[in-house]
Backbone as a printed PyTorch tensor [residue, N CA C, xyz], in Angstrom:
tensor([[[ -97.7410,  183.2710,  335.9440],
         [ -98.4760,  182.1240,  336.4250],
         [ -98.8630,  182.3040,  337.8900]],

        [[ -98.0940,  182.7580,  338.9710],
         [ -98.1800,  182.9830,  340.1870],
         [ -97.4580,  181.5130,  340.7930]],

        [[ -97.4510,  182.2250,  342.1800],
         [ -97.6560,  180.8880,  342.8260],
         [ -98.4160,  180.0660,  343.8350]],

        [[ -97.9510,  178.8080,  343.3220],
         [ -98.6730,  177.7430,  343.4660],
         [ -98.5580,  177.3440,  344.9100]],

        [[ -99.2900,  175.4450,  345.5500],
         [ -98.8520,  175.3580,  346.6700],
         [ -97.7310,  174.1750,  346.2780]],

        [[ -97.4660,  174.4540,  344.7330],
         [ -96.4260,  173.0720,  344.7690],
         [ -94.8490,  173.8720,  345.8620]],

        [[ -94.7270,  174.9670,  345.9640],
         [ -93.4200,  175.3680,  346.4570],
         [ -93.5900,  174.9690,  347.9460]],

        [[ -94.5850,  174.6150,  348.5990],
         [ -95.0240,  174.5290,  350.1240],
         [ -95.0610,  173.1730,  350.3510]],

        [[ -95.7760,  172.1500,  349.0180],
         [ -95.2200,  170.6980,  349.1840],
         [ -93.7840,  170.2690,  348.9770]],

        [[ -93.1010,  170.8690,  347.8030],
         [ -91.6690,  170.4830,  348.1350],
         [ -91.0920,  171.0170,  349.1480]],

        [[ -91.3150,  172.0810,  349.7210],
         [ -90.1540,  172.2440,  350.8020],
         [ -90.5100,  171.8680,  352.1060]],

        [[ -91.9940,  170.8890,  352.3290],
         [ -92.2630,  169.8600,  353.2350],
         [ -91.6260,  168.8070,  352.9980]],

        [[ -91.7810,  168.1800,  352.0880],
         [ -91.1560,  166.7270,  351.7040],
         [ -89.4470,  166.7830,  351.6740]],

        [[ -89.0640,  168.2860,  351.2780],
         [ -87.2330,  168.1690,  351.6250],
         [ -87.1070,  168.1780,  353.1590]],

        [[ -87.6250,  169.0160,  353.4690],
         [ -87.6460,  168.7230,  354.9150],
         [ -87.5790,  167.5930,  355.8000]],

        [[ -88.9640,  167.3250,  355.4660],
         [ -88.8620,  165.7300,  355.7760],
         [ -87.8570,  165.1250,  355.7910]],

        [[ -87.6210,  164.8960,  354.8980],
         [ -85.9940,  163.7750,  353.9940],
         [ -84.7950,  164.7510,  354.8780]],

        [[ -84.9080,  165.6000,  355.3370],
         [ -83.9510,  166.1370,  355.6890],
         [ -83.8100,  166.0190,  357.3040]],

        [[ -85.0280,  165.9510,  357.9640],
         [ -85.2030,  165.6280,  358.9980],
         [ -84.7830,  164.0350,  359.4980]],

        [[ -84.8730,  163.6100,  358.6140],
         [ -84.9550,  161.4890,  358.3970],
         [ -83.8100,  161.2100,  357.8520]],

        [[ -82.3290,  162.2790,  357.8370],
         [ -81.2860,  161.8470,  356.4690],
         [ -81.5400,  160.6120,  356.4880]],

        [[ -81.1190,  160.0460,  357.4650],
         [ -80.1170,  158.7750,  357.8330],
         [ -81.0660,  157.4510,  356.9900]],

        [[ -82.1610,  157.6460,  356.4180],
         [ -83.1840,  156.5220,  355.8200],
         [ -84.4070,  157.2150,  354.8820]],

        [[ -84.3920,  156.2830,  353.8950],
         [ -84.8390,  156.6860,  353.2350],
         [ -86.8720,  156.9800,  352.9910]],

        [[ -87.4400,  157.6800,  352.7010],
         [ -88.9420,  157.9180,  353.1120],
         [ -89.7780,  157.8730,  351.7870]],

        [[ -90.7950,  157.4390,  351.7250],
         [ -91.8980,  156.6960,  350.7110],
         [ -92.4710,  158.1170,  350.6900]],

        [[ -93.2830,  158.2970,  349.3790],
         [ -94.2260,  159.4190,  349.2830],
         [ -95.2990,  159.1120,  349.9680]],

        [[ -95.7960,  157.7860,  350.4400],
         [ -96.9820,  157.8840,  351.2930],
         [ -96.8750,  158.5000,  352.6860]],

        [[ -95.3080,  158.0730,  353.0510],
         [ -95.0280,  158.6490,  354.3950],
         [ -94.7220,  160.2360,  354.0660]],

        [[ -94.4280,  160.4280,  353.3420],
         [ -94.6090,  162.4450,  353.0870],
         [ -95.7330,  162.4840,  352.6160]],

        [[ -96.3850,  161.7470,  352.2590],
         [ -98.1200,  162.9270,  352.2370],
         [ -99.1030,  162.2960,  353.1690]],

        [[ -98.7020,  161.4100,  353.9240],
         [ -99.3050,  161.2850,  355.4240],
         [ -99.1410,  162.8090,  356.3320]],

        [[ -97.2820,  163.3430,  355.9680],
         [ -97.4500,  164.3250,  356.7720],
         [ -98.1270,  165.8100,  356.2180]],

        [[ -97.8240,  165.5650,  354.7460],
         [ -98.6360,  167.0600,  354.0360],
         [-100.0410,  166.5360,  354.2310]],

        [[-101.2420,  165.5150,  355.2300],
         [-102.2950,  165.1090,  354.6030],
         [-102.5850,  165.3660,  353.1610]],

        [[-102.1920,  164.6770,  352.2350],
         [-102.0770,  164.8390,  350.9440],
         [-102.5820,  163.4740,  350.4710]],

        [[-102.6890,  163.7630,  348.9690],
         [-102.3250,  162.2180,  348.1520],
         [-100.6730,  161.9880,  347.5480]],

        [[-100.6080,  160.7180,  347.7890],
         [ -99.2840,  160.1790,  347.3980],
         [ -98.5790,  160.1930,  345.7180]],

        [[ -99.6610,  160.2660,  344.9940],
         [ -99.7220,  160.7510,  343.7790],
         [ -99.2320,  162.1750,  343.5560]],

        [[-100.0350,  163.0470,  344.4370],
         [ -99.7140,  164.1530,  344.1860],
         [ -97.8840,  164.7360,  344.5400]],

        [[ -97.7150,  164.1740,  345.6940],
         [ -96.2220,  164.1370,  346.4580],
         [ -95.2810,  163.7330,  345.3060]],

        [[ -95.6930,  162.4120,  344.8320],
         [ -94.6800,  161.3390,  344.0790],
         [ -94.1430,  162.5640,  342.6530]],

        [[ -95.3020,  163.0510,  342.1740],
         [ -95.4000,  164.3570,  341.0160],
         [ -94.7090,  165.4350,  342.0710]],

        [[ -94.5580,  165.8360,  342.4990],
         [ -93.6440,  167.0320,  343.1420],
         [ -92.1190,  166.2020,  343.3580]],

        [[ -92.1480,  165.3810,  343.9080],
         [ -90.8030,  164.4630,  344.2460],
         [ -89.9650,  164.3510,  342.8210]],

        [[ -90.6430,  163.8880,  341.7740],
         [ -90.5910,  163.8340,  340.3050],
         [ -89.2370,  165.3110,  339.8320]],

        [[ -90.2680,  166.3410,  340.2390],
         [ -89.6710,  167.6440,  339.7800],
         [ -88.8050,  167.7700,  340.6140]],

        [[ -88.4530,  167.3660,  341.7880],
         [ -87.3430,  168.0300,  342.4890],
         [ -86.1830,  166.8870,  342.4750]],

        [[ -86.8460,  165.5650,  341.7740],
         [ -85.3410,  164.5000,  341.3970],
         [ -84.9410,  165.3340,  339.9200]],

        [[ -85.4360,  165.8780,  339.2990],
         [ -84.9600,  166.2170,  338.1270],
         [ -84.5520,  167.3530,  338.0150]],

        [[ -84.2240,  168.7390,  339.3830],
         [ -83.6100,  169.1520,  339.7170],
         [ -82.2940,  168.7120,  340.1840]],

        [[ -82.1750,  167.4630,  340.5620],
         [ -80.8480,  166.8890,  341.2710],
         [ -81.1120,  167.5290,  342.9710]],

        [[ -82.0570,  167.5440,  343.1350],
         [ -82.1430,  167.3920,  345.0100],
         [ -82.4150,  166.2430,  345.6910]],

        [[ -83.0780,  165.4450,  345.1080],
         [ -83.7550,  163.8440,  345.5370],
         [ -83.0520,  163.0660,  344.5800]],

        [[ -83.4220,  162.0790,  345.3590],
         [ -82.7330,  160.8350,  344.4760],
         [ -84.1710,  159.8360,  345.1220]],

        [[ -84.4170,  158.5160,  343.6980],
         [ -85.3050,  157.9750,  344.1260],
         [ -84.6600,  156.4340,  343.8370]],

        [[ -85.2510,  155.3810,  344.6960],
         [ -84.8200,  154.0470,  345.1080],
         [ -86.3040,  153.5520,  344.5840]],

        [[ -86.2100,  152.1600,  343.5940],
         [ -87.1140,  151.2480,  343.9130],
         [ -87.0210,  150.1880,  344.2360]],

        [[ -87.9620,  149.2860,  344.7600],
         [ -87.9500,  147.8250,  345.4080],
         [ -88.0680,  147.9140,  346.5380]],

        [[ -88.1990,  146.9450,  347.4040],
         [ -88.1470,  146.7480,  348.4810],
         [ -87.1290,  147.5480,  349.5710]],

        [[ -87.6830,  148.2620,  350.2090],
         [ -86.8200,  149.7750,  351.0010],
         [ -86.5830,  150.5130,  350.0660]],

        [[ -87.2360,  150.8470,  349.1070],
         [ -87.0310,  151.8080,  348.6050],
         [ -87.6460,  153.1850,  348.6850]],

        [[ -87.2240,  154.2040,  348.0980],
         [ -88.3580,  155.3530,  348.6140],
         [ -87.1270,  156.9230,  348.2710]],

        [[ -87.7090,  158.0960,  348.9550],
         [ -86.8320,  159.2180,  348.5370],
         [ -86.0110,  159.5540,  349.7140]],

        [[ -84.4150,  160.1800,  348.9960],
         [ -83.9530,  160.5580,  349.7410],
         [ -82.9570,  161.7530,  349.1300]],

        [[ -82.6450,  162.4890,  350.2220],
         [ -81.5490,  163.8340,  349.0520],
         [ -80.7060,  163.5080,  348.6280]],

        [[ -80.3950,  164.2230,  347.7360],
         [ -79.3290,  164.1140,  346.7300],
         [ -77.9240,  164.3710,  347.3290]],

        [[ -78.2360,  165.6700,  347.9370],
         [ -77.3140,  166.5680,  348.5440],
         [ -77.2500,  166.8620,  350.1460]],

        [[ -76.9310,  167.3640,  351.0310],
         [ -76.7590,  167.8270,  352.1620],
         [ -78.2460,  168.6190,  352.7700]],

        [[ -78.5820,  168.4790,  353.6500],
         [ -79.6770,  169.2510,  353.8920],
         [ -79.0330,  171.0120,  353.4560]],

        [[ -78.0700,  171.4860,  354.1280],
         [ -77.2670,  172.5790,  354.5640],
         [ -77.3600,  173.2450,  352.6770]],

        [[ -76.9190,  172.1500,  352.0500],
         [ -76.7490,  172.6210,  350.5650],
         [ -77.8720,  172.8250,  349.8740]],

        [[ -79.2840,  172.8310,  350.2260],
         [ -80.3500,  173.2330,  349.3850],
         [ -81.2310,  173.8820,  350.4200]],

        [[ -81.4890,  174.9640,  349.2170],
         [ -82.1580,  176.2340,  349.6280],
         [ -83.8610,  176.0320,  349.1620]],

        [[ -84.1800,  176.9830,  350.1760],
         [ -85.6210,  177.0590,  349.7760],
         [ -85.9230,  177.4140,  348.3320]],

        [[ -84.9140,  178.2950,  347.7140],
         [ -84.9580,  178.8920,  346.8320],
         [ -84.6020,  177.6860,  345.1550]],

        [[ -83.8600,  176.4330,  345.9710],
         [ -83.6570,  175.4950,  345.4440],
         [ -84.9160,  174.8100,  345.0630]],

        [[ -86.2310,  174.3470,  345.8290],
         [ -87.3820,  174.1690,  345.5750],
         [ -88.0150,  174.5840,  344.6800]],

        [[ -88.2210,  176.2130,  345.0590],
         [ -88.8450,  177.0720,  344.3560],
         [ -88.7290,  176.7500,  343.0010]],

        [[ -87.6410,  177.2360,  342.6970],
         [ -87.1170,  176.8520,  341.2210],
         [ -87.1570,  175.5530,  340.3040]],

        [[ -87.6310,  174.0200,  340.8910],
         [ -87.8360,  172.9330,  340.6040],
         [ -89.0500,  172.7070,  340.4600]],

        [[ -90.1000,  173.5000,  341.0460],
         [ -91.6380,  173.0980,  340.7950],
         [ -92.6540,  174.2030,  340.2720]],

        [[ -91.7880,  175.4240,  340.4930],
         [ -92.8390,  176.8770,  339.9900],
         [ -92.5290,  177.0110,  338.8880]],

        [[ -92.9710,  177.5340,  337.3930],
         [ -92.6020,  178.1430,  336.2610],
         [ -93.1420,  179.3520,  336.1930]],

        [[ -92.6200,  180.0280,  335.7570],
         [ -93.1570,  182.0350,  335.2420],
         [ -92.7120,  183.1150,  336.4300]],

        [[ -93.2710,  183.4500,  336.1300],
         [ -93.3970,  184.7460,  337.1960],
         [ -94.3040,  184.3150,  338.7050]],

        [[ -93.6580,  185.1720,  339.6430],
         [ -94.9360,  185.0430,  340.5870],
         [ -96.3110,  185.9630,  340.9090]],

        [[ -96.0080,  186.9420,  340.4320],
         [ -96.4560,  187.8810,  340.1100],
         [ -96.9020,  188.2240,  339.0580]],

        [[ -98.4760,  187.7410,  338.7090],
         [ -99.1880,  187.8990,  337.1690],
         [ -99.1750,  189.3160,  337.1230]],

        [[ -98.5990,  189.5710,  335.4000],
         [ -98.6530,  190.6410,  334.7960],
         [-100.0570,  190.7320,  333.9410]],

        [[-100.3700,  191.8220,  333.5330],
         [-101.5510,  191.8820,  332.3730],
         [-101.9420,  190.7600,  331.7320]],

        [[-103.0010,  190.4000,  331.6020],
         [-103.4330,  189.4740,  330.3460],
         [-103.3320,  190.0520,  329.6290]],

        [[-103.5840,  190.5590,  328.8270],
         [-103.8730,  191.1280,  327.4390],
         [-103.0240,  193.0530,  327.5900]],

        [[-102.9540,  193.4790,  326.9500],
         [-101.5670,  194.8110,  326.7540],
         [-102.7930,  195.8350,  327.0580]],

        [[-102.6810,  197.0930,  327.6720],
         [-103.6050,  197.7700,  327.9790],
         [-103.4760,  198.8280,  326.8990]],

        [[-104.2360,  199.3650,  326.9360],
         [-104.9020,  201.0270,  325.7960],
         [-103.8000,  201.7300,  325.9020]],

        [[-102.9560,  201.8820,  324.5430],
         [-102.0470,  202.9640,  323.8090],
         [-102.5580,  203.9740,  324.2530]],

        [[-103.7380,  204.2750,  324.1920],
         [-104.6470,  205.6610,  324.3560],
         [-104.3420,  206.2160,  325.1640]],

        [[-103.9840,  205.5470,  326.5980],
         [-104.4580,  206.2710,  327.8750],
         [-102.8800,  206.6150,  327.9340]],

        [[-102.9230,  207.5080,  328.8820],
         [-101.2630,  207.7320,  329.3950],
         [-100.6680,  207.0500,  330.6000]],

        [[-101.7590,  206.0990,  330.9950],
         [-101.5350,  205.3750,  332.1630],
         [-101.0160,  204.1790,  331.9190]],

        [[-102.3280,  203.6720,  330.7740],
         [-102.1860,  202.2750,  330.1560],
         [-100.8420,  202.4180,  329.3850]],

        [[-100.2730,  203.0110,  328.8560],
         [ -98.7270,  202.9800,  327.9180],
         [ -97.6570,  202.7460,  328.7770]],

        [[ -98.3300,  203.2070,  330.0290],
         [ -96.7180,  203.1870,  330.3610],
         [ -96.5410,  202.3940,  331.4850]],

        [[ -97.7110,  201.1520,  332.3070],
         [ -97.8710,  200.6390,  333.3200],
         [ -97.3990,  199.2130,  332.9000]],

        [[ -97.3720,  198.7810,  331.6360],
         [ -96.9030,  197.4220,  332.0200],
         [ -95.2610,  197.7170,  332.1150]],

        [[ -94.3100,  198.7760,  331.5460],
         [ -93.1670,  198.7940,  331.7890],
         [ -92.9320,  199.3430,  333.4830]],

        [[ -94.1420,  199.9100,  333.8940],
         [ -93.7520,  200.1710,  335.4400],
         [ -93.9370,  199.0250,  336.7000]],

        [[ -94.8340,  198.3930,  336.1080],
         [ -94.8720,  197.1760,  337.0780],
         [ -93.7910,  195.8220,  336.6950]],

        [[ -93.5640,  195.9540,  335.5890],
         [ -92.1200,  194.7350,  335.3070],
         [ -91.0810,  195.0740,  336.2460]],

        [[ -90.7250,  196.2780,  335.7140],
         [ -89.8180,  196.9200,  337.3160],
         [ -90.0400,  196.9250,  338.6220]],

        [[ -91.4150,  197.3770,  338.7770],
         [ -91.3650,  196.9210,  340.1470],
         [ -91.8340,  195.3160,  340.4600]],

        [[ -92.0240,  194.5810,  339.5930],
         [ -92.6020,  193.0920,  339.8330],
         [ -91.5510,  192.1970,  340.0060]],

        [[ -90.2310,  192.5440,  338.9970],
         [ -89.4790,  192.3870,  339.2620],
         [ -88.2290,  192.2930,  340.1570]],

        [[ -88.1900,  193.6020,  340.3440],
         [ -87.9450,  193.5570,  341.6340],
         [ -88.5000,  192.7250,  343.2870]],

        [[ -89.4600,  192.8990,  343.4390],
         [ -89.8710,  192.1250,  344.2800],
         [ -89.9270,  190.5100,  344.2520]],

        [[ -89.7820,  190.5180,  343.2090],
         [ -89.5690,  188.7430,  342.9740],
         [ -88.0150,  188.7210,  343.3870]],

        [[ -86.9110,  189.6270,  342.7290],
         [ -85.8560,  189.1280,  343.4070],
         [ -85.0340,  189.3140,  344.5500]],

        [[ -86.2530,  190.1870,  345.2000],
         [ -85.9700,  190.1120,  346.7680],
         [ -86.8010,  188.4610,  347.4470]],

        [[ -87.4150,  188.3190,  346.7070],
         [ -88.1700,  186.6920,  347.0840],
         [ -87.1040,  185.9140,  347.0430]],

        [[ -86.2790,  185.7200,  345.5220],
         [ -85.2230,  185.1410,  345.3860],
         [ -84.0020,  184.4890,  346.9000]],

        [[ -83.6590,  186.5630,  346.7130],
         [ -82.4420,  186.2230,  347.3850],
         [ -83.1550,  186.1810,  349.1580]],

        [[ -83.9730,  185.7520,  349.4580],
         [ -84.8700,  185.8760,  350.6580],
         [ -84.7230,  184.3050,  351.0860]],

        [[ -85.3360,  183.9680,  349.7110],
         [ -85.0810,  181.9590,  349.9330],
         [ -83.8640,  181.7480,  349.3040]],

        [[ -83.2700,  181.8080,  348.5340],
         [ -81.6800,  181.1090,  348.7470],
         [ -80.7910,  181.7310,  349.8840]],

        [[ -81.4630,  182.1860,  351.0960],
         [ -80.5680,  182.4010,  352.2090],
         [ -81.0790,  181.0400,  353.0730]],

        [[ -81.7910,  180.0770,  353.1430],
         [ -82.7430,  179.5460,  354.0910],
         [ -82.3570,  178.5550,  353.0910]],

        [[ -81.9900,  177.4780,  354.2680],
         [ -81.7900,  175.9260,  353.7080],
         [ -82.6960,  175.0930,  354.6400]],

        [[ -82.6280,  173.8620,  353.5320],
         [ -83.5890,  172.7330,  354.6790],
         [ -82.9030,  172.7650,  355.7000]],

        [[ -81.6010,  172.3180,  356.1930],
         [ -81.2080,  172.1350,  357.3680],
         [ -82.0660,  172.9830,  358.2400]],

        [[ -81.9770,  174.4840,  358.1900],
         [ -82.0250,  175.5380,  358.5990],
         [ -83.7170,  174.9950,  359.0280]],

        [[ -85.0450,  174.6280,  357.9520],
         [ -86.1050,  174.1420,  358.3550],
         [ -85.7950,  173.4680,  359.3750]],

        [[ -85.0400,  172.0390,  359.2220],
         [ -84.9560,  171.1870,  360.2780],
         [ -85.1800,  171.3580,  361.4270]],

        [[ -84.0350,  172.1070,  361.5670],
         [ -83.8080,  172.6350,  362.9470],
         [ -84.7830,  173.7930,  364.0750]],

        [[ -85.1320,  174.2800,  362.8410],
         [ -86.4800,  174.7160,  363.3410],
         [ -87.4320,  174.1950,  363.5690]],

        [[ -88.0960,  173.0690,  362.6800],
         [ -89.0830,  172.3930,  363.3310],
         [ -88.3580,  171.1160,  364.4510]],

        [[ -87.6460,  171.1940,  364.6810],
         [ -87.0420,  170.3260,  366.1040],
         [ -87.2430,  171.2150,  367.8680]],

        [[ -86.8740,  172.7330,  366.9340],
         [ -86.7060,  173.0960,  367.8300],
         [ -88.2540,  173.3610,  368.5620]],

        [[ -89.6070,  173.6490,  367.4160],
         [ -90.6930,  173.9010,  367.8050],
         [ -91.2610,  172.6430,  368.5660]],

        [[ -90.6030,  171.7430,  368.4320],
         [ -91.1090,  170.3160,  368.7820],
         [ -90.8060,  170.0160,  370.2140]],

        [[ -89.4490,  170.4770,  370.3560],
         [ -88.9320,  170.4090,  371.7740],
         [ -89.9700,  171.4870,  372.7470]],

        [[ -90.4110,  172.6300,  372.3270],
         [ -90.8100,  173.3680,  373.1070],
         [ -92.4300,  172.7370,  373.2190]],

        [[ -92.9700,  172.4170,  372.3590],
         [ -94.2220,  171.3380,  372.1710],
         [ -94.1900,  170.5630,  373.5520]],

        [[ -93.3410,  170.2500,  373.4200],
         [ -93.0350,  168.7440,  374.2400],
         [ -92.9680,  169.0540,  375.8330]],

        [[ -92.3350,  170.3860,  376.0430],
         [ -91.4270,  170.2480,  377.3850],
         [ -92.3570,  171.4920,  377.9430]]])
């Protein structure tokens, strides 16, 4: 399938929520900051409560907030709540028996496609929201001063 920009909206909106623990934040106020639609956010928010990272409130003050610890979810935690397949499209259709290239390239690129996806893996489950947080605080301070 590849990927999408849903992995870039959830790990804005954890952020967010991660940046804000202490209260809870509306999808309009996270796709004010993705300039987004709130629809679209609320559908990403969706997939990452049904991961067990968000938790959602309705009524009056209500809105999203984590499930868990900023510290305890990984980028890689995202990833996995809103992408399906591979990231890395393989062949459409199986290439020519015939050739000696075509026989033997979709088993050479699974290996190497593979591979590189699970250096992606273990790349983002090293990197937690906190870890965002603090980075965009810290870019903010230097913004500022």
């Amino acid at each position: 399938m590849g990927l999408s920009s849903r992995s870039a909206v959830a790990i804005h909106a954890l952020t967010m929520l991660g940046r804000w623990n202490d209260r809870s934040l509306t999808s309009a106020e996270i796709a004010d900051s993705l300039a987004s639609n709130p629809v679209l956010v609320r559908r990403i928010l969706g997939s990452l409560r049904d991961a067990g990272l968000v938790l959602s409130t309705e009524g009056r003050g209500g809105g999203w907030t984590l499930a868990r610890k900023p510290r305890e979810i990984t980028l890689y935690d995202a990833f996995a709540a809103v992408e399906e397949g591979p990231v890395l499209s393989r062949h459409a259709h199986p290439p020519s028996d015939a050739c000696e290239v075509g026989r033997h390239m979709q088993a050479v690129l699974e290996a190497e496609f593979r591979a590189a996806e699970h250096a992606m893996e273990v790349r983002l489950g090293r990197t937690t929201v906190e870890h965002l947080v603090q980075q965009t605080l810290a870019r903010e301070r230097e913004l500022t001063h």
